[in-house]
Coordinates of C-alpha atoms in Angstrom, one line a residue:
X1 CA 106.4 91.4 84.2
X2 CA 105.1 93.6 87.0
X3 CA 101.5 94.8 86.7
X4 CA 100.7 93.4 83.3
X5 CA 98.0 90.9 82.0
X6 CA 98.8 88.7 79.1
X7 CA 96.3 86.5 77.2
X8 CA 97.0 83.5 75.0
X9 CA 94.4 82.5 72.4
X10 CA 94.5 79.1 70.8
X11 CA 94.8 78.9 67.0
X12 CA 94.8 75.1 66.7
X13 CA 97.6 75.2 64.2
X14 CA 99.9 72.3 63.4
X15 CA 102.8 74.0 65.2
X16 CA 100.6 74.6 68.3
X17 CA 99.6 70.9 68.4
X18 CA 103.2 69.8 68.1
X19 CA 104.3 72.3 70.8
X20 CA 101.6 71.1 73.1
X21 CA 102.9 67.5 72.8
X22 CA 106.5 68.7 73.5
X23 CA 105.4 70.6 76.6
X24 CA 103.1 67.9 77.9
X25 CA 104.3 65.3 80.4
X26 CA 105.3 61.8 79.4
X27 CA 102.8 58.9 80.1
X28 CA 104.7 58.1 83.3
X29 CA 104.4 61.7 84.6
X30 CA 107.9 62.8 83.9
X31 CA 108.7 66.1 82.1
X32 CA 109.5 66.2 78.4
X33 CA 113.0 67.2 77.5
X34 CA 112.1 70.8 76.6
X35 CA 110.4 71.6 79.9
X36 CA 113.1 69.8 81.8
X37 CA 115.8 71.9 80.2
X38 CA 113.7 75.1 80.8
X39 CA 113.3 74.4 84.5
X40 CA 117.1 73.8 84.7
X41 CA 117.7 77.2 83.1
X42 CA 119.2 75.7 79.9
X43 CA 116.4 77.3 77.8
X44 CA 115.9 81.1 78.2
X45 CA 112.5 82.4 78.8
X46 CA 112.7 84.5 75.6
X47 CA 112.6 81.3 73.6
X48 CA 109.4 80.2 75.3
X49 CA 107.9 83.6 74.5
X50 CA 108.8 83.3 70.8
X51 CA 107.3 79.8 70.7
X52 CA 104.1 81.1 72.2
X53 CA 103.9 84.0 69.7
X54 CA 104.5 81.6 66.8
X55 CA 102.0 79.0 68.0
X56 CA 99.0 81.1 69.0
X57 CA 97.9 84.7 69.6
X58 CA 99.6 86.4 72.5
X59 CA 98.1 89.8 73.5
X60 CA 99.0 92.4 76.2
X61 CA 95.5 93.0 77.7
X62 CA 96.8 95.3 80.5
X63 CA 100.2 96.9 80.0
X64 CA 103.0 96.5 82.5
X65 CA 106.6 97.3 83.0
X66 CA 107.9 95.2 80.1
X67 CA 105.1 95.4 77.5
X68 CA 103.9 99.0 78.1
X69 CA 101.0 99.1 75.6
X70 CA 98.1 96.9 74.8
X71 CA 98.1 94.8 71.6
X72 CA 99.4 91.6 70.0
X73 CA 103.0 90.6 70.6
X74 CA 105.2 89.9 67.6
X75 CA 108.4 88.1 67.0
X76 CA 110.1 91.5 67.2
X77 CA 109.0 92.0 70.8
X78 CA 112.6 92.4 72.0
X79 CA 113.0 95.5 69.9
X80 CA 109.5 96.8 70.5
X81 CA 110.0 97.0 74.3
X82 CA 113.0 99.2 73.8
X83 CA 110.9 102.0 72.3
X84 CA 110.8 104.9 74.8
X85 CA 107.3 106.0 73.7
X86 CA 105.6 103.1 71.8
X87 CA 102.5 104.1 69.9
X88 CA 99.1 103.3 71.4
X89 CA 97.1 101.2 69.0
X90 CA 94.0 100.3 71.1
X91 CA 91.5 102.0 73.3
X92 CA 92.2 101.7 77.0
X93 CA 90.4 99.0 79.1
X94 CA 87.4 100.4 80.9
X95 CA 85.3 99.3 83.8
X96 CA 81.6 98.5 83.9
X97 CA 78.8 100.7 82.7
X98 CA 77.8 103.2 85.4
X99 CA 74.6 105.2 85.5
X100 CA 75.6 108.3 87.6
X101 CA 78.3 110.0 89.6
X102 CA 77.5 108.0 92.7
X103 CA 78.2 104.7 91.0
X104 CA 81.4 106.2 89.5
X105 CA 82.5 107.1 93.1
X106 CA 81.6 103.6 94.4
X107 CA 83.6 102.0 91.6
X108 CA 86.6 104.2 92.2
X109 CA 86.4 103.5 96.0
X110 CA 86.5 99.8 95.4
X111 CA 89.2 99.9 92.7
X112 CA 91.6 102.3 94.4
X113 CA 91.5 100.5 97.8
X114 CA 93.1 97.5 96.1
X115 CA 96.1 99.5 94.7
X116 CA 99.4 100.5 96.2
X117 CA 99.5 103.9 97.9
X118 CA 103.1 104.4 97.1
X119 CA 102.4 105.5 93.6
X120 CA 99.8 108.0 92.4
X121 CA 97.0 106.3 90.3
X122 CA 95.1 108.2 87.7
X123 CA 92.5 107.7 85.0
X124 CA 89.7 109.3 83.0
X125 CA 85.9 109.2 83.4
X126 CA 84.0 109.1 80.1
X127 CA 80.3 110.0 79.5
X128 CA 78.1 109.1 76.6
X129 CA 77.1 112.1 74.5
X130 CA 73.4 111.4 74.4
X131 CA 72.7 108.9 77.3
X132 CA 73.4 109.0 81.0
X133 CA 76.0 106.3 80.8
X134 CA 79.5 106.5 82.3
X135 CA 82.6 104.3 81.9
X136 CA 85.9 104.7 83.7
X137 CA 89.4 103.8 82.3
X138 CA 91.4 101.4 84.5
X139 CA 93.8 103.3 86.8
X140 CA 97.4 103.6 85.7
X141 CA 100.4 104.5 87.8
X142 CA 101.3 108.1 86.7
X143 CA 101.9 111.6 88.1
X144 CA 98.6 113.4 87.8
X145 CA 100.4 116.7 87.0
X146 CA 101.7 115.3 83.7
X147 CA 98.8 112.9 82.9
X148 CA 96.5 113.6 79.9
X149 CA 94.5 111.9 77.2
X150 CA 97.6 111.1 75.1
X151 CA 98.8 108.7 77.8
X152 CA 95.8 106.4 77.2
X153 CA 94.2 106.9 73.8
X154 CA 95.5 106.1 70.3
X155 CA 95.9 109.1 67.9
X156 CA 94.4 109.8 64.5
X157 CA 96.3 110.8 61.4
X158 CA 96.4 114.4 62.7
X159 CA 98.1 113.3 65.9
X160 CA 95.0 114.0 68.1
X161 CA 93.9 111.5 70.8
X162 CA 90.8 109.5 69.7
X163 CA 88.1 108.8 72.2
X164 CA 85.6 105.8 72.0
X165 CA 82.8 106.7 69.5
X166 CA 79.9 108.6 71.1
X167 CA 81.8 109.3 74.3
X168 CA 83.5 112.5 75.7
X169 CA 85.7 113.2 78.6
X170 CA 83.6 113.8 81.7
X171 CA 86.5 114.3 84.0
X172 CA 89.7 112.9 85.6
X173 CA 90.3 110.9 88.8
X174 CA 93.4 110.4 90.8
X175 CA 94.7 109.3 94.2
X176 CA 96.8 111.6 96.4
X177 CA 100.4 111.9 95.6
X178 CA 102.2 110.5 98.7
X179 CA 103.8 113.3 100.8
X180 CA 106.7 112.3 103.1
X181 CA 105.6 112.8 106.7
X182 CA 108.7 114.9 107.5
X183 CA 107.5 117.4 104.8
X184 CA 104.0 117.9 106.3
X185 CA 103.2 121.2 108.1
X186 CA 103.4 121.0 111.9
X187 CA 99.7 121.9 112.2
X188 CA 96.8 119.8 110.8
X189 CA 99.1 116.8 110.1
X190 CA 96.2 114.4 110.0
X191 CA 94.3 116.5 107.5
X192 CA 97.2 116.5 105.1
X193 CA 97.8 112.8 105.5
X194 CA 94.2 111.8 104.9
X195 CA 93.0 114.5 102.5
X196 CA 95.0 115.5 99.4
X197 CA 98.0 117.7 99.0
X198 CA 97.9 121.4 98.1
X199 CA 100.0 120.5 95.0
X200 CA 97.3 118.1 93.8
X201 CA 94.6 120.6 94.5
X202 CA 96.4 123.3 92.5
X203 CA 96.8 121.0 89.5
X204 CA 93.2 120.0 89.7
X205 CA 92.1 123.7 89.9
X206 CA 94.2 124.5 86.9
X207 CA 92.5 121.8 84.9
X208 CA 88.9 122.9 85.7
X209 CA 89.9 126.5 85.1
X210 CA 90.7 125.5 81.5
X211 CA 87.8 123.1 81.2
X212 CA 85.1 124.1 83.7
X213 CA 82.7 121.4 82.4
X214 CA 85.1 118.6 83.6
X215 CA 84.7 116.9 87.0
X216 CA 87.4 115.9 89.3
X217 CA 87.2 112.7 91.4
X218 CA 89.7 112.9 94.2
X219 CA 90.5 109.6 96.0
X220 CA 91.8 110.2 99.5
X221 CA 94.1 107.8 101.4
X222 CA 91.4 106.7 103.8
X223 CA 89.1 105.5 100.9
X224 CA 86.8 108.5 100.4
X225 CA 86.1 109.8 96.9
X226 CA 85.4 113.5 96.6
X227 CA 83.9 115.1 93.5
X228 CA 84.6 118.6 92.5
X229 CA 82.1 119.9 89.8
X230 CA 80.6 123.0 88.3
X231 CA 83.1 125.5 89.7
X232 CA 82.5 129.2 89.9
X233 CA 85.4 130.7 87.9
X234 CA 86.2 133.6 90.2
X235 CA 86.1 131.2 93.2
X236 CA 88.5 128.8 91.4
X237 CA 90.9 131.7 90.7
X238 CA 90.9 132.9 94.3
X239 CA 91.3 129.4 95.7
X240 CA 94.1 128.7 93.2
X241 CA 95.8 131.9 94.3
X242 CA 95.5 130.8 97.9
X243 CA 97.7 127.8 97.2
X244 CA 100.7 130.2 96.9
X245 CA 101.2 130.0 100.6
X246 CA 100.8 126.3 100.8
X247 CA 104.1 125.3 99.2
X248 CA 102.8 124.5 95.7
X249 CA 105.8 123.8 93.4
X250 CA 103.9 125.4 90.5
X251 CA 104.3 128.8 92.3
X252 CA 107.8 128.4 93.5

């Protein structure tokens, strides 16, 4: 399972105690029959997963390629993973409490430096409604142009994304969408490689044009974090129009 984090919580049930004895080694250090068969490939991994689900509490903490949403695994997990758009039942995992935009930028700098640059990473910055407190959702691999709150937050009975209580969306952050070198303009190649693409800029400008109170945190390939805030509407409109000559697909 690539990119996921699974947790197992003990229940101290009778079945769990028996399973523990069966998986433990014999007094002379040799493997028990079950584990020996598993290592030989005679017992499929799916059986081991079912045993774990039955014995304790297995939860997807961080979603991955196989289990794509957070929550407890059930015996029906084989059918559950076939759902194209499984419902989101839990709030996303967030980072530490941050006191200002500078701390948000530092956190993003550290977090994004550890991730692959072959896939765009995106997330949401939340701010407390009455206190100067910020939290940041963990980055997920996604195209920023199609990313929104519905990709992270569970929905209410009306189908609207629910945010953590007393928090609101402060803004979005994302890394640059990788651009093939052979598609870069002949001039200012280094700028395009180490800044962010005109397409990403156009998408971001479109977002702040609709929600001017939102902030954008742009994570460049060389590790810098740039914040775009409090735009002047006419300036945003002109700058967005200027992207027409920069090869933005949204205008083509």
